[in-house]
XYZ file of C-alpha atoms in Angstrom:
508
model
C -56.872 -30.352 -16.824
C -53.649 -28.423 -17.403
C -51.460 -29.974 -20.125
C -48.212 -28.801 -18.476
C -47.587 -28.760 -14.751
C -44.805 -27.087 -12.815
C -43.149 -29.584 -10.497
C -42.814 -28.519 -6.874
C -41.455 -31.661 -5.207
C -39.464 -34.773 -6.029
C -38.793 -38.100 -4.331
C -35.378 -39.543 -5.158
C -34.374 -43.066 -4.107
C -31.868 -44.839 -6.334
C -29.470 -47.776 -6.083
C -27.088 -46.404 -8.733
C -25.865 -42.836 -8.172
C -24.068 -42.474 -11.530
C -25.241 -39.367 -13.365
C -27.502 -38.268 -10.531
C -25.566 -35.182 -9.416
C -26.519 -32.881 -12.340
C -30.187 -33.828 -11.943
C -30.184 -33.064 -8.221
C -28.476 -29.710 -8.770
C -30.946 -28.765 -11.491
C -33.932 -29.670 -9.301
C -32.493 -27.641 -6.455
C -31.903 -24.653 -8.738
C -35.549 -24.794 -9.810
C -36.620 -24.628 -6.170
C -38.072 -28.128 -6.125
C -38.340 -29.700 -2.668
C -36.408 -32.960 -2.437
C -37.367 -36.029 -0.406
C -35.031 -38.994 -0.134
C -33.929 -42.085 1.788
C -30.798 -43.821 3.008
C -27.780 -43.684 0.719
C -29.454 -41.334 -1.760
C -30.285 -38.896 1.020
C -26.641 -38.905 2.134
C -25.495 -38.409 -1.464
C -27.684 -35.310 -1.797
C -26.586 -33.906 1.562
C -22.932 -34.382 0.593
C -23.609 -32.102 -2.375
C -24.611 -29.409 0.091
C -28.220 -29.504 -1.041
C -31.185 -29.489 1.303
C -33.179 -32.710 1.405
C -36.086 -33.932 3.544
C -35.594 -37.477 4.905
C -38.584 -39.703 4.158
C -38.520 -40.699 7.837
C -39.395 -37.088 8.742
C -42.371 -37.266 6.399
C -43.686 -40.626 7.598
C -42.564 -40.439 11.248
C -41.331 -44.013 10.788
C -37.716 -45.120 10.461
C -36.424 -47.529 7.857
C -37.179 -50.984 9.310
C -36.517 -54.684 8.724
C -32.968 -54.116 7.577
C -34.025 -51.582 4.964
C -36.782 -53.753 3.494
C -39.392 -51.116 4.399
C -38.527 -47.472 3.826
C -40.998 -45.762 1.495
C -44.017 -48.078 1.838
C -46.234 -45.595 3.669
C -49.504 -43.693 2.907
C -47.752 -40.350 3.300
C -45.443 -41.296 0.435
C -47.863 -43.124 -1.834
C -50.709 -40.751 -1.074
C -48.549 -37.867 -2.284
C -47.750 -39.755 -5.501
C -51.175 -41.221 -6.269
C -53.372 -38.257 -5.371
C -55.353 -36.835 -8.279
C -54.618 -33.129 -8.307
C -57.999 -32.130 -9.706
C -60.030 -34.458 -7.491
C -61.451 -32.390 -4.642
C -61.845 -35.404 -2.333
C -58.195 -36.409 -2.832
C -57.009 -32.886 -2.075
C -59.079 -32.705 1.106
C -57.559 -35.960 2.317
C -54.045 -34.717 1.571
C -54.763 -31.681 3.696
C -56.400 -33.735 6.463
C -53.436 -36.140 6.780
C -50.740 -33.566 6.008
C -49.512 -35.359 2.929
C -47.418 -33.325 0.470
C -47.924 -33.761 -3.259
C -45.008 -35.476 -4.970
C -44.664 -34.467 -8.628
C -41.442 -36.224 -9.611
C -40.316 -39.746 -8.679
C -36.734 -40.702 -9.528
C -36.095 -44.315 -8.636
C -34.273 -47.344 -10.000
C -34.293 -51.000 -9.033
C -31.928 -53.346 -7.251
C -29.717 -55.196 -9.790
C -31.553 -58.512 -9.668
C -30.336 -59.963 -12.989
C -26.717 -59.018 -12.303
C -26.914 -60.653 -8.870
C -28.258 -63.869 -10.425
C -25.569 -63.795 -13.117
C -22.856 -63.361 -10.480
C -23.663 -66.784 -9.020
C -24.648 -65.323 -5.656
C -26.336 -67.386 -2.937
C -30.127 -67.587 -3.075
C -30.625 -65.348 -0.033
C -28.530 -62.599 -1.626
C -30.576 -62.937 -4.799
C -33.873 -62.751 -2.901
C -32.731 -59.574 -1.146
C -32.264 -58.022 -4.587
C -35.973 -58.402 -5.356
C -36.996 -54.767 -5.140
C -40.263 -53.989 -3.346
C -40.258 -50.306 -2.535
C -38.708 -49.253 -5.821
C -41.063 -51.255 -8.008
C -44.034 -49.959 -6.007
C -42.910 -46.353 -6.441
C -42.438 -46.879 -10.166
C -45.902 -48.365 -10.630
C -47.586 -45.697 -8.517
C -45.881 -42.788 -10.253
C -46.432 -44.258 -13.719
C -50.091 -44.958 -12.997
C -50.632 -41.328 -12.033
C -48.839 -39.936 -15.105
C -51.499 -37.246 -15.448
C -49.899 -35.529 -12.462
C -46.525 -37.214 -11.863
C -43.455 -37.993 -13.960
C -41.575 -41.204 -13.212
C -37.868 -41.404 -14.035
C -37.168 -45.115 -13.660
C -33.641 -45.551 -15.013
C -30.373 -43.650 -15.198
C -30.665 -44.049 -18.976
C -33.505 -41.517 -18.824
C -31.549 -38.822 -16.939
C -30.459 -36.871 -20.001
C -33.946 -36.786 -21.520
C -35.395 -35.747 -18.153
C -32.746 -33.070 -17.677
C -33.565 -31.647 -21.106
C -37.249 -31.519 -20.175
C -36.462 -29.589 -16.993
C -34.294 -27.131 -18.871
C -36.669 -26.563 -21.752
C -39.753 -26.168 -19.579
C -38.059 -24.440 -16.634
C -39.622 -27.040 -14.337
C -42.839 -27.446 -16.329
C -43.568 -30.939 -17.601
C -46.224 -31.721 -20.210
C -48.780 -34.507 -20.102
C -47.288 -36.054 -23.223
C -43.842 -36.160 -21.615
C -45.212 -37.721 -18.446
C -47.043 -40.369 -20.466
C -43.909 -41.292 -22.443
C -41.957 -41.761 -19.201
C -44.840 -43.803 -17.738
C -44.704 -46.229 -20.648
C -40.958 -46.627 -20.127
C -41.538 -47.211 -16.416
C -43.968 -50.051 -17.016
C -41.563 -51.562 -19.576
C -38.866 -51.593 -16.889
C -41.159 -53.051 -14.226
C -42.442 -55.817 -16.509
C -38.891 -56.705 -17.583
C -37.840 -56.847 -13.941
C -40.748 -59.075 -12.932
C -40.069 -61.395 -15.875
C -36.491 -61.887 -14.673
C -37.708 -62.762 -11.182
C -40.310 -65.186 -12.539
C -37.755 -66.960 -14.726
C -35.418 -67.337 -11.759
C -38.055 -68.715 -9.404
C -40.099 -70.800 -11.830
C -39.079 -74.459 -11.752
C -42.073 -76.410 -13.050
C -44.730 -74.313 -14.750
C -44.541 -74.172 -18.536
C -44.903 -70.475 -19.243
C -43.696 -68.207 -22.020
C -42.155 -65.088 -20.507
C -39.481 -63.198 -22.424
C -38.471 -59.572 -22.059
C -35.710 -57.435 -23.543
C -34.875 -53.904 -22.488
C -32.528 -53.243 -25.407
C -33.952 -52.614 -28.884
C -32.261 -51.673 -32.150
C -34.200 -50.300 -35.106
C -32.938 -51.996 -38.263
C -32.816 -50.440 -41.716
C -35.736 -52.706 -42.646
C -36.899 -56.260 -42.131
C -36.415 -59.220 -44.449
C -37.434 -56.974 -47.354
C -37.306 -53.176 -47.757
C -41.078 -52.766 -47.337
C -40.995 -54.470 -43.899
C -40.052 -52.770 -40.636
C -37.492 -54.639 -38.559
C -36.136 -54.568 -35.011
C -33.642 -56.514 -32.940
C -34.399 -56.998 -29.253
C -31.325 -57.856 -27.222
C -27.841 -56.675 -26.373
C -25.534 -57.359 -29.325
C -22.709 -55.554 -27.538
C -22.585 -58.430 -25.045
C -21.704 -60.821 -27.888
C -19.698 -58.692 -30.306
C -17.435 -55.690 -30.559
C -18.316 -54.092 -33.887
C -14.983 -52.902 -35.249
C -16.019 -51.552 -38.634
C -18.747 -51.236 -41.235
C -22.381 -50.414 -41.674
C -25.143 -51.436 -39.306
C -26.226 -55.061 -39.288
C -29.444 -55.699 -41.208
C -32.244 -58.139 -40.394
C -30.879 -60.676 -42.897
C -27.314 -60.091 -41.685
C -28.408 -60.967 -38.165
C -30.053 -64.202 -39.289
C -26.868 -65.206 -41.108
C -24.666 -64.166 -38.188
C -26.830 -66.236 -35.836
C -26.475 -69.266 -38.111
C -22.711 -68.676 -38.420
C -22.147 -68.408 -34.673
C -24.157 -71.535 -33.925
C -22.332 -73.473 -36.636
C -18.863 -72.396 -35.519
C -19.701 -73.222 -31.896
C -19.470 -76.861 -33.018
C -15.764 -76.300 -33.822
C -14.721 -73.865 -31.070
C -11.983 -75.950 -29.502
C -10.758 -77.630 -32.675
C -8.062 -76.915 -35.252
C -8.361 -73.771 -37.413
C -11.787 -73.833 -39.045
C -13.368 -71.376 -41.462
C -16.969 -71.238 -42.665
C -18.773 -69.185 -45.305
C -22.556 -68.891 -45.033
C -25.301 -67.651 -47.312
C -28.994 -67.562 -46.418
C -28.316 -69.290 -43.093
C -26.550 -72.296 -44.638
C -22.868 -73.120 -45.004
C -21.722 -72.921 -48.627
C -18.103 -73.517 -47.663
C -16.353 -74.944 -44.606
C -12.932 -76.467 -44.016
C -10.608 -77.372 -41.150
C -6.879 -77.156 -41.703
C -3.543 -76.582 -39.940
C -3.740 -72.805 -40.560
C -6.630 -70.376 -40.741
C -5.400 -69.239 -44.159
C -5.648 -72.720 -45.656
C -8.983 -73.271 -43.919
C -10.333 -70.126 -45.618
C -8.926 -71.032 -49.036
C -10.444 -74.510 -48.906
C -13.762 -73.221 -47.548
C -13.990 -70.788 -50.463
C -13.300 -73.562 -52.958
C -16.485 -75.262 -51.730
C -18.670 -72.711 -53.531
C -16.947 -69.510 -54.653
C -20.136 -68.374 -56.408
C -22.410 -68.462 -53.334
C -19.641 -66.952 -51.197
C -20.216 -63.585 -52.898
C -21.995 -61.360 -50.379
C -21.772 -64.023 -47.675
C -20.956 -64.104 -43.974
C -17.492 -65.375 -43.006
C -16.573 -66.798 -39.612
C -13.382 -68.231 -38.140
C -12.683 -70.036 -34.884
C -9.135 -68.633 -34.629
C -7.348 -65.314 -35.030
C -7.398 -63.837 -38.536
C -3.865 -62.867 -39.541
C -2.544 -60.582 -42.286
C -2.158 -63.201 -45.028
C -5.688 -64.503 -44.435
C -7.088 -60.965 -44.447
C -5.387 -60.322 -47.795
C -7.184 -63.319 -49.275
C -10.542 -62.380 -47.711
C -10.190 -58.825 -49.034
C -10.370 -60.167 -52.599
C -13.921 -61.337 -51.939
C -17.013 -59.180 -51.579
C -18.514 -60.274 -48.279
C -21.031 -58.659 -45.945
C -19.673 -59.743 -42.557
C -16.456 -61.157 -41.088
C -16.502 -62.704 -37.593
C -13.535 -63.909 -35.548
C -12.443 -64.159 -31.914
C -9.321 -62.082 -32.651
C -7.615 -60.097 -35.422
C -4.014 -59.062 -35.956
C -3.810 -55.266 -36.191
C -2.516 -55.311 -39.776
C -5.219 -57.815 -40.745
C -7.841 -55.484 -39.353
C -6.538 -52.558 -41.389
C -6.744 -54.619 -44.569
C -10.315 -55.749 -43.878
C -11.348 -52.158 -43.164
C -10.438 -51.375 -46.753
C -14.100 -51.868 -47.713
C -16.060 -49.176 -45.893
C -19.328 -51.137 -45.617
C -17.792 -54.484 -44.662
C -18.971 -55.394 -41.157
C -16.179 -56.671 -38.918
C -17.195 -58.319 -35.655
C -14.993 -59.424 -32.774
C -16.848 -62.293 -31.115
C -16.807 -62.517 -27.331
C -16.935 -65.747 -25.367
C -20.415 -65.773 -23.830
C -23.025 -68.465 -23.364
C -25.934 -68.322 -25.783
C -29.567 -68.982 -24.754
C -30.551 -72.607 -24.270
C -34.099 -72.085 -25.565
C -35.452 -70.934 -28.927
C -38.764 -69.375 -29.852
C -40.538 -68.060 -32.938
C -44.002 -66.835 -33.808
C -46.403 -69.375 -35.306
C -50.030 -68.712 -36.269
C -51.534 -66.728 -33.390
C -48.982 -67.825 -30.807
C -45.366 -68.734 -30.142
C -43.425 -71.966 -30.543
C -40.707 -72.595 -27.968
C -38.227 -75.431 -27.677
C -34.952 -76.451 -26.119
C -31.994 -75.758 -28.372
C -30.559 -78.779 -30.184
C -27.584 -79.131 -27.857
C -26.484 -82.613 -28.901
C -23.410 -82.809 -31.096
C -22.840 -86.253 -32.554
C -19.633 -87.838 -31.250
C -18.000 -91.240 -31.189
C -20.031 -92.370 -28.189
C -23.237 -92.181 -30.243
C -22.007 -94.164 -33.224
C -23.645 -97.555 -33.676
C -22.256 -99.845 -36.358
C -25.064 -100.678 -38.775
C -23.128 -102.424 -41.546
C -20.620 -105.256 -41.754
C -17.901 -102.761 -42.643
C -16.945 -100.175 -40.003
C -15.691 -96.755 -41.126
C -11.958 -96.124 -41.107
C -10.478 -93.590 -38.684
C -10.338 -90.945 -41.430
C -13.930 -91.662 -42.372
C -15.100 -91.389 -38.751
C -13.488 -87.974 -38.436
C -15.134 -86.852 -41.677
C -18.503 -88.323 -40.664
C -18.540 -86.405 -37.386
C -17.364 -83.279 -39.216
C -20.181 -83.667 -41.749
C -22.727 -84.311 -39.016
C -21.921 -80.986 -37.341
C -22.563 -79.162 -40.597
C -25.706 -81.197 -41.238
C -27.127 -80.298 -37.820
C -26.812 -76.605 -38.697
C -28.259 -76.802 -42.231
C -31.877 -76.366 -43.274
C -33.826 -79.620 -43.668
C -34.108 -81.748 -45.677
C -30.362 -81.808 -46.028
C -27.551 -84.008 -47.215
C -23.923 -83.014 -46.550
C -20.925 -84.392 -48.431
C -17.451 -84.098 -46.855
C -13.976 -85.257 -47.738
C -10.834 -84.647 -45.697
C -12.651 -82.202 -43.395
C -13.801 -80.038 -46.252
C -17.409 -79.414 -47.238
C -17.713 -80.652 -50.829
C -21.394 -79.753 -51.185
C -24.738 -79.863 -49.442
C -28.340 -80.151 -50.494
C -30.302 -77.697 -48.385
C -33.952 -77.084 -47.592
C -35.340 -79.626 -50.057
C -38.784 -81.209 -49.836
C -37.339 -84.690 -50.360
C -34.124 -86.322 -49.229
C -33.483 -87.589 -52.745
C -33.648 -84.016 -54.082
C -31.205 -82.883 -51.383
C -28.804 -85.704 -52.275
C -29.017 -85.083 -56.025
C -28.470 -81.374 -55.456
C -25.351 -82.024 -53.392
C -23.859 -84.490 -55.895
C -24.486 -82.189 -58.862
C -23.062 -79.215 -56.995
C -19.932 -81.119 -55.945
C -19.360 -82.217 -59.533
C -19.884 -78.664 -60.815
C -17.055 -77.473 -58.564
C -14.807 -80.373 -59.623
C -14.782 -82.288 -56.350
C -13.734 -85.930 -56.548
C -16.303 -87.684 -54.346
C -14.498 -91.019 -54.378
C -13.839 -91.731 -50.689
C -16.102 -88.901 -49.491
C -18.681 -89.380 -46.717
C -22.354 -88.460 -46.453
C -24.400 -87.118 -43.517
C -28.180 -86.975 -43.395
C -30.264 -85.072 -40.841
C -32.900 -87.838 -40.775
C -33.270 -91.503 -41.672
C -33.546 -92.959 -45.179
C -36.990 -94.496 -45.759
C -35.714 -96.310 -48.865
C -32.332 -97.561 -50.123
C -32.323 -95.197 -53.139
C -30.310 -92.563 -51.245
C -27.401 -94.834 -50.388
C -27.514 -96.204 -53.932
C -27.123 -92.728 -55.466
C -24.416 -91.916 -52.928
C -22.528 -95.111 -53.640
C -22.640 -94.511 -57.383
C -21.208 -91.009 -56.771
C -18.222 -92.451 -54.864
C -19.414 -92.100 -51.252
C -17.903 -94.801 -49.026
C -19.355 -94.020 -45.556
C -22.667 -92.737 -44.242
C -23.878 -91.259 -40.950
C -27.589 -90.964 -40.227
C -29.964 -91.252 -37.259
C -31.535 -94.534 -38.310
C -35.002 -95.446 -37.093
C -36.835 -96.233 -40.313
C -38.842 -99.455 -40.435
C -36.971 -100.072 -43.688
C -33.461 -99.418 -42.343
C -32.443 -102.934 -43.315
C -32.887 -102.171 -47.022
C -30.276 -99.399 -46.811
C -28.032 -101.603 -44.663
C -28.258 -104.445 -47.189
C -27.325 -102.160 -50.068
C -24.311 -100.834 -48.176
C -23.175 -104.362 -47.292
C -23.521 -105.482 -50.909
C -21.479 -102.541 -52.163
C -18.752 -102.357 -49.502
C -20.050 -99.141 -47.943
C -19.985 -98.493 -44.197
C -22.840 -96.872 -42.294
C -23.296 -95.783 -38.679
C -26.469 -94.792 -36.824
C -26.519 -92.082 -34.153
C -30.108 -92.370 -32.913
C -30.323 -88.552 -33.003
C -32.322 -86.662 -35.643
C -31.234 -83.110 -36.450
C -34.122 -81.444 -38.274
C -33.727 -77.690 -38.716
C -36.629 -75.675 -40.133
C-alpha cells in the first residue's frame, strides 16, 4: 500500500463558507476535480471554478427540503471504496462511481441553535445527517481518503496540499480521521443531551483543549477541556496553571453568591476564602478582606464583584498575587495591575455556569447537581428562645454563603460582613472551630458579637460552648442531629441565638 497518495477528486459540502475560498482555489490549481452541493456549489461557481453538481453524479436531485442530498451509493461508494481491493474497483467501474479522495464537510450548528432558544422544529432540522455520514465514511476509509471536518483544519490541510503538491500521506490522513471522529462524537453528545429527558447517562464532550504547564505538581501532565474565552477575557499575565484554574473556579463560584450585592472582595488560597468583606466601596472591601489573613493572601487569587478602580489597584499592587478577577477595570487601574508581568488579570463575563458537576472516582465518575441553594431568610427557623438581631441575621447569611463554598468540615466566623476566620477541611467540627477561633485571635479580631456558620449539624453541644466562650452570639447551622436539643439548651442558658436552615452544605 502506498504511504502517500495524490488526490484526484474532492467532495465539498459545508455550512460555513468562511476560509473556504483559498482551499478551493488551491484544489483547482492542483487539477483536482470538485464535486459539490447546494450553497457550496454556488459558492465555488461564483469563484469562476469548475464544479460537478452531486445531482449530476447521482442522477437524483436534492429532495425532502434538502434533507437528502449526498446520501447515495455513487457518493458513498466513491468515498468508502478500498483502492487496492480488486472487487471494490470492479464495482466502481461497473456502476460508474468515481473515487473521491478528499471530503471537506462541516456540520449544521446544532449547539448554537439550541443556545439561541429556537423552537424545537428548528433545532431538529439542525441535526445533520448527510454531513455526519460523510465525515464517518471518509474517516473510516482514512487509508485512502482525507476528511477535513472543520474550518479550524483548513490551514493545516492547505499546508499539506502545498508541501505535498497534492500528495497526502497515510499518517496525515489518520490524524485528520481522529479529529473527524472527535467532532462527530462531540456532535452526537450534544444531540443526546438535548433529547434525553429521563435516562441517567454520563455523556460529556469538549472540543476545546488547552495544554497546561503541568498538573497539580510539576511531574504531572495537565489539560483543561473547555472554552475559557467564553468566561473570561485574559487581559495580562502568564498562562493559567492547573492550580490557578482550581482557585479561579472556587473564586467565581464564591463571588456568584454576592453578584448583585454591595461591593464585595474575596481573597482565596487553595480553593478556600482567606479573606472576604463587603463594604460601601470596593477599596474598603479589599482592605478589610486582606486584614482577614494577610499571610495567606500572598500568592492568592483575588476577585471582586464590582469595577476595580485606580485607588484599589494601587493597594492590590502592593501584594504579590497570582490572579485578579473583576467584571470591569478602569483603564488606569489596569495599567497599574499590569505592572507585574506575570500577574494574571481576568475580565469576567456574565455567562451561566454548568448546573452539574463531575469528577473521577475509583474506576468511574461521580456526577451530581450543583449545590444551587443559597441560604436566605425564608429558610431560617428559630431554634432558640432568643432570635438573632437584624445585624446578626445579615452576618449569619453572609457567613453561610462563605461556609457553603469552603472545604468541609468547616466553621466560618463573621462580624460586620467581614470574614474573621474559618476552619477549613478538618476531620472534626471541633478542630475546625478551634482553628477558626485561634486564627481570628492571631489576627487580632474581637469576636465579641461575631456570628458562626457551620456546614453541618452539631452532634454535641461542645461546639456552641467553645463559640460562646469566644464571644460568638449567634449561630446558623442545618440542624438535624438527634441531639440538637443539647446545643439549643446551651444557647438558651447562655443568651445565644441559633437558627436552623434544614440545608447541609458539605463540600469535599
